[in-house]
Amino acid sequence: MRERRAFQNARRAREFEAFVAGAAGRLLHAATLLTAEPPNANPRARRLLTLALAHTYASWDRLRGEDPYDRARQQLAVRFARGAWHQYGALGRSRPAPSPAPSGSVAVLARLTPQERLVLVLRMYEGVAEEQTAALLGLPVERVRAICARAMTTLLHPPRGPAPAMAKVVPS
């Protein structure tokens, strides 16, 4: 009996290691997009991924035909939303305070609220359908659609700084 259990544990570990080898890069990228951290300095994203993978491993035997990537992505989204809720008081209620000017795509994503980032990453990067995103986040489909549209508008048409002062024209 012990040999059988040891064999099952070894098989489980091999299967999970193979899954992580194939999926960890994409999941880390998704976590990095969610946290809006630079790719080379992303401790929050790495912690988020570690927690999501730990939960996926703990439920590995119960997956039974489910896609482990979907489960890990779901855990990533849920853990990010929970963390954003505590960090910002309420997910999506207010925009985060501007941080030091990050560069590239990180600066663009940092302009979004955590809720907008989460919906955008799930819908655009991960390709999750509106209905699935809504079910995962416990929101109506119309709300997910509105959040995604608002996030895309913010990304495509960023707010500009204050208008330059007009010089007074003195009639001559």
PDB file of N, CA and C in Angstrom, residues 17-56:
ATOM      1  N   GLU A  17       5.049  19.102 -12.263  1.00  0.00           N
ATOM      2  CA  GLU A  17       6.286  19.724 -12.754  1.00  0.00           C
ATOM      3  C   GLU A  17       6.216  19.963 -14.255  1.00  0.00           C
ATOM      4  N   ALA A  18       5.661  19.010 -14.997  1.00  0.00           N
ATOM      5  CA  ALA A  18       5.512  19.181 -16.439  1.00  0.00           C
ATOM      6  C   ALA A  18       4.546  20.330 -16.739  1.00  0.00           C
ATOM      7  N   PHE A  19       3.467  20.407 -15.982  1.00  0.00           N
ATOM      8  CA  PHE A  19       2.515  21.507 -16.154  1.00  0.00           C
ATOM      9  C   PHE A  19       3.188  22.852 -15.902  1.00  0.00           C
ATOM     10  N   VAL A  20       3.915  22.948 -14.797  1.00  0.00           N
ATOM     11  CA  VAL A  20       4.579  24.210 -14.439  1.00  0.00           C
ATOM     12  C   VAL A  20       5.617  24.583 -15.491  1.00  0.00           C
ATOM     13  N   ALA A  21       6.353  23.603 -15.986  1.00  0.00           N
ATOM     14  CA  ALA A  21       7.363  23.885 -17.015  1.00  0.00           C
ATOM     15  C   ALA A  21       6.721  24.491 -18.259  1.00  0.00           C
ATOM     16  N   GLY A  22       5.524  24.047 -18.591  1.00  0.00           N
ATOM     17  CA  GLY A  22       4.863  24.554 -19.784  1.00  0.00           C
ATOM     18  C   GLY A  22       4.060  25.822 -19.575  1.00  0.00           C
ATOM     19  N   ALA A  23       3.522  26.024 -18.385  1.00  0.00           N
ATOM     20  CA  ALA A  23       2.574  27.117 -18.176  1.00  0.00           C
ATOM     21  C   ALA A  23       3.096  28.270 -17.331  1.00  0.00           C
ATOM     22  N   ALA A  24       4.154  28.074 -16.575  1.00  0.00           N
ATOM     23  CA  ALA A  24       4.594  29.093 -15.620  1.00  0.00           C
ATOM     24  C   ALA A  24       4.989  30.407 -16.301  1.00  0.00           C
ATOM     25  N   GLY A  25       5.609  30.342 -17.451  1.00  0.00           N
ATOM     26  CA  GLY A  25       6.025  31.571 -18.135  1.00  0.00           C
ATOM     27  C   GLY A  25       4.845  32.452 -18.493  1.00  0.00           C
ATOM     28  N   ARG A  26       3.832  31.849 -19.082  1.00  0.00           N
ATOM     29  CA  ARG A  26       2.646  32.620 -19.471  1.00  0.00           C
ATOM     30  C   ARG A  26       1.894  33.115 -18.237  1.00  0.00           C
ATOM     31  N   LEU A  27       1.781  32.274 -17.218  1.00  0.00           N
ATOM     32  CA  LEU A  27       1.099  32.693 -15.991  1.00  0.00           C
ATOM     33  C   LEU A  27       1.857  33.823 -15.290  1.00  0.00           C
ATOM     34  N   LEU A  28       3.185  33.754 -15.298  1.00  0.00           N
ATOM     35  CA  LEU A  28       3.971  34.833 -14.693  1.00  0.00           C
ATOM     36  C   LEU A  28       3.782  36.133 -15.472  1.00  0.00           C
ATOM     37  N   HIS A  29       3.720  36.030 -16.783  1.00  0.00           N
ATOM     38  CA  HIS A  29       3.493  37.232 -17.587  1.00  0.00           C
ATOM     39  C   HIS A  29       2.121  37.831 -17.269  1.00  0.00           C
ATOM     40  N   ALA A  30       1.107  36.982 -17.151  1.00  0.00           N
ATOM     41  CA  ALA A  30      -0.229  37.469 -16.795  1.00  0.00           C
ATOM     42  C   ALA A  30      -0.206  38.124 -15.417  1.00  0.00           C
ATOM     43  N   ALA A  31       0.477  37.506 -14.462  1.00  0.00           N
ATOM     44  CA  ALA A  31       0.573  38.080 -13.108  1.00  0.00           C
ATOM     45  C   ALA A  31       1.303  39.419 -13.142  1.00  0.00           C
ATOM     46  N   THR A  32       2.330  39.521 -13.964  1.00  0.00           N
ATOM     47  CA  THR A  32       3.084  40.767 -14.094  1.00  0.00           C
ATOM     48  C   THR A  32       2.207  41.862 -14.700  1.00  0.00           C
ATOM     49  N   LEU A  33       1.385  41.500 -15.674  1.00  0.00           N
ATOM     50  CA  LEU A  33       0.453  42.475 -16.245  1.00  0.00           C
ATOM     51  C   LEU A  33      -0.569  42.916 -15.201  1.00  0.00           C
ATOM     52  N   LEU A  34      -1.047  41.980 -14.403  1.00  0.00           N
ATOM     53  CA  LEU A  34      -2.025  42.320 -13.366  1.00  0.00           C
ATOM     54  C   LEU A  34      -1.454  43.293 -12.348  1.00  0.00           C
ATOM     55  N   THR A  35      -0.235  43.039 -11.916  1.00  0.00           N
ATOM     56  CA  THR A  35       0.365  43.886 -10.880  1.00  0.00           C
ATOM     57  C   THR A  35       0.980  45.157 -11.448  1.00  0.00           C
ATOM     58  N   ALA A  36       1.123  45.235 -12.760  1.00  0.00           N
ATOM     59  CA  ALA A  36       1.720  46.386 -13.443  1.00  0.00           C
ATOM     60  C   ALA A  36       3.137  46.657 -12.945  1.00  0.00           C
ATOM     61  N   GLU A  37       3.860  45.576 -12.684  1.00  0.00           N
ATOM     62  CA  GLU A  37       5.261  45.690 -12.276  1.00  0.00           C
ATOM     63  C   GLU A  37       6.151  45.496 -13.499  1.00  0.00           C
ATOM     64  N   PRO A  38       7.359  46.037 -13.465  1.00  0.00           N
ATOM     65  CA  PRO A  38       8.289  45.774 -14.572  1.00  0.00           C
ATOM     66  C   PRO A  38       8.623  44.285 -14.628  1.00  0.00           C
ATOM     67  N   PRO A  39       8.774  43.720 -15.819  1.00  0.00           N
ATOM     68  CA  PRO A  39       9.047  42.287 -15.947  1.00  0.00           C
ATOM     69  C   PRO A  39      10.306  41.816 -15.223  1.00  0.00           C
ATOM     70  N   ASN A  40      11.294  42.671 -15.085  1.00  0.00           N
ATOM     71  CA  ASN A  40      12.545  42.252 -14.438  1.00  0.00           C
ATOM     72  C   ASN A  40      12.557  42.515 -12.930  1.00  0.00           C
ATOM     73  N   ALA A  41      11.514  43.146 -12.410  1.00  0.00           N
ATOM     74  CA  ALA A  41      11.412  43.414 -10.967  1.00  0.00           C
ATOM     75  C   ALA A  41       9.947  43.258 -10.567  1.00  0.00           C
ATOM     76  N   ASN A  42       9.529  42.014 -10.380  1.00  0.00           N
ATOM     77  CA  ASN A  42       8.106  41.755 -10.151  1.00  0.00           C
ATOM     78  C   ASN A  42       7.848  40.838  -8.951  1.00  0.00           C
ATOM     79  N   PRO A  43       8.225  41.257  -7.758  1.00  0.00           N
ATOM     80  CA  PRO A  43       8.040  40.378  -6.599  1.00  0.00           C
ATOM     81  C   PRO A  43       6.575  40.098  -6.282  1.00  0.00           C
ATOM     82  N   ARG A  44       5.692  41.073  -6.455  1.00  0.00           N
ATOM     83  CA  ARG A  44       4.267  40.825  -6.186  1.00  0.00           C
ATOM     84  C   ARG A  44       3.702  39.815  -7.170  1.00  0.00           C
ATOM     85  N   ALA A  45       4.089  39.921  -8.437  1.00  0.00           N
ATOM     86  CA  ALA A  45       3.604  38.977  -9.448  1.00  0.00           C
ATOM     87  C   ALA A  45       4.115  37.569  -9.159  1.00  0.00           C
ATOM     88  N   ARG A  46       5.376  37.461  -8.754  1.00  0.00           N
ATOM     89  CA  ARG A  46       5.941  36.135  -8.443  1.00  0.00           C
ATOM     90  C   ARG A  46       5.253  35.516  -7.227  1.00  0.00           C
ATOM     91  N   ARG A  47       4.960  36.339  -6.235  1.00  0.00           N
ATOM     92  CA  ARG A  47       4.252  35.821  -5.055  1.00  0.00           C
ATOM     93  C   ARG A  47       2.841  35.385  -5.427  1.00  0.00           C
ATOM     94  N   LEU A  48       2.178  36.177  -6.230  1.00  0.00           N
ATOM     95  CA  LEU A  48       0.838  35.841  -6.708  1.00  0.00           C
ATOM     96  C   LEU A  48       0.851  34.511  -7.457  1.00  0.00           C
ATOM     97  N   LEU A  49       1.821  34.338  -8.336  1.00  0.00           N
ATOM     98  CA  LEU A  49       1.937  33.097  -9.096  1.00  0.00           C
ATOM     99  C   LEU A  49       2.233  31.913  -8.175  1.00  0.00           C
ATOM    100  N   THR A  50       3.128  32.096  -7.220  1.00  0.00           N
ATOM    101  CA  THR A  50       3.474  31.016  -6.297  1.00  0.00           C
ATOM    102  C   THR A  50       2.243  30.552  -5.527  1.00  0.00           C
ATOM    103  N   LEU A  51       1.458  31.490  -5.026  1.00  0.00           N
ATOM    104  CA  LEU A  51       0.248  31.132  -4.285  1.00  0.00           C
ATOM    105  C   LEU A  51      -0.777  30.428  -5.177  1.00  0.00           C
ATOM    106  N   ALA A  52      -0.931  30.904  -6.412  1.00  0.00           N
ATOM    107  CA  ALA A  52      -1.877  30.278  -7.341  1.00  0.00           C
ATOM    108  C   ALA A  52      -1.440  28.857  -7.694  1.00  0.00           C
ATOM    109  N   LEU A  53      -0.135  28.670  -7.921  1.00  0.00           N
ATOM    110  CA  LEU A  53       0.366  27.333  -8.248  1.00  0.00           C
ATOM    111  C   LEU A  53       0.281  26.397  -7.041  1.00  0.00           C
ATOM    112  N   ALA A  54       0.510  26.920  -5.846  1.00  0.00           N
ATOM    113  CA  ALA A  54       0.393  26.092  -4.639  1.00  0.00           C
ATOM    114  C   ALA A  54      -1.041  25.593  -4.479  1.00  0.00           C
ATOM    115  N   HIS A  55      -1.995  26.455  -4.721  1.00  0.00           N
ATOM    116  CA  HIS A  55      -3.400  26.044  -4.624  1.00  0.00           C
ATOM    117  C   HIS A  55      -3.730  25.024  -5.715  1.00  0.00           C
ATOM    118  N   THR A  56      -3.220  25.241  -6.907  1.00  0.00           N
ATOM    119  CA  THR A  56      -3.464  24.304  -8.004  1.00  0.00           C
ATOM    120  C   THR A  56      -2.875  22.936  -7.675  1.00  0.00           C
TER     121      THR A  56
END
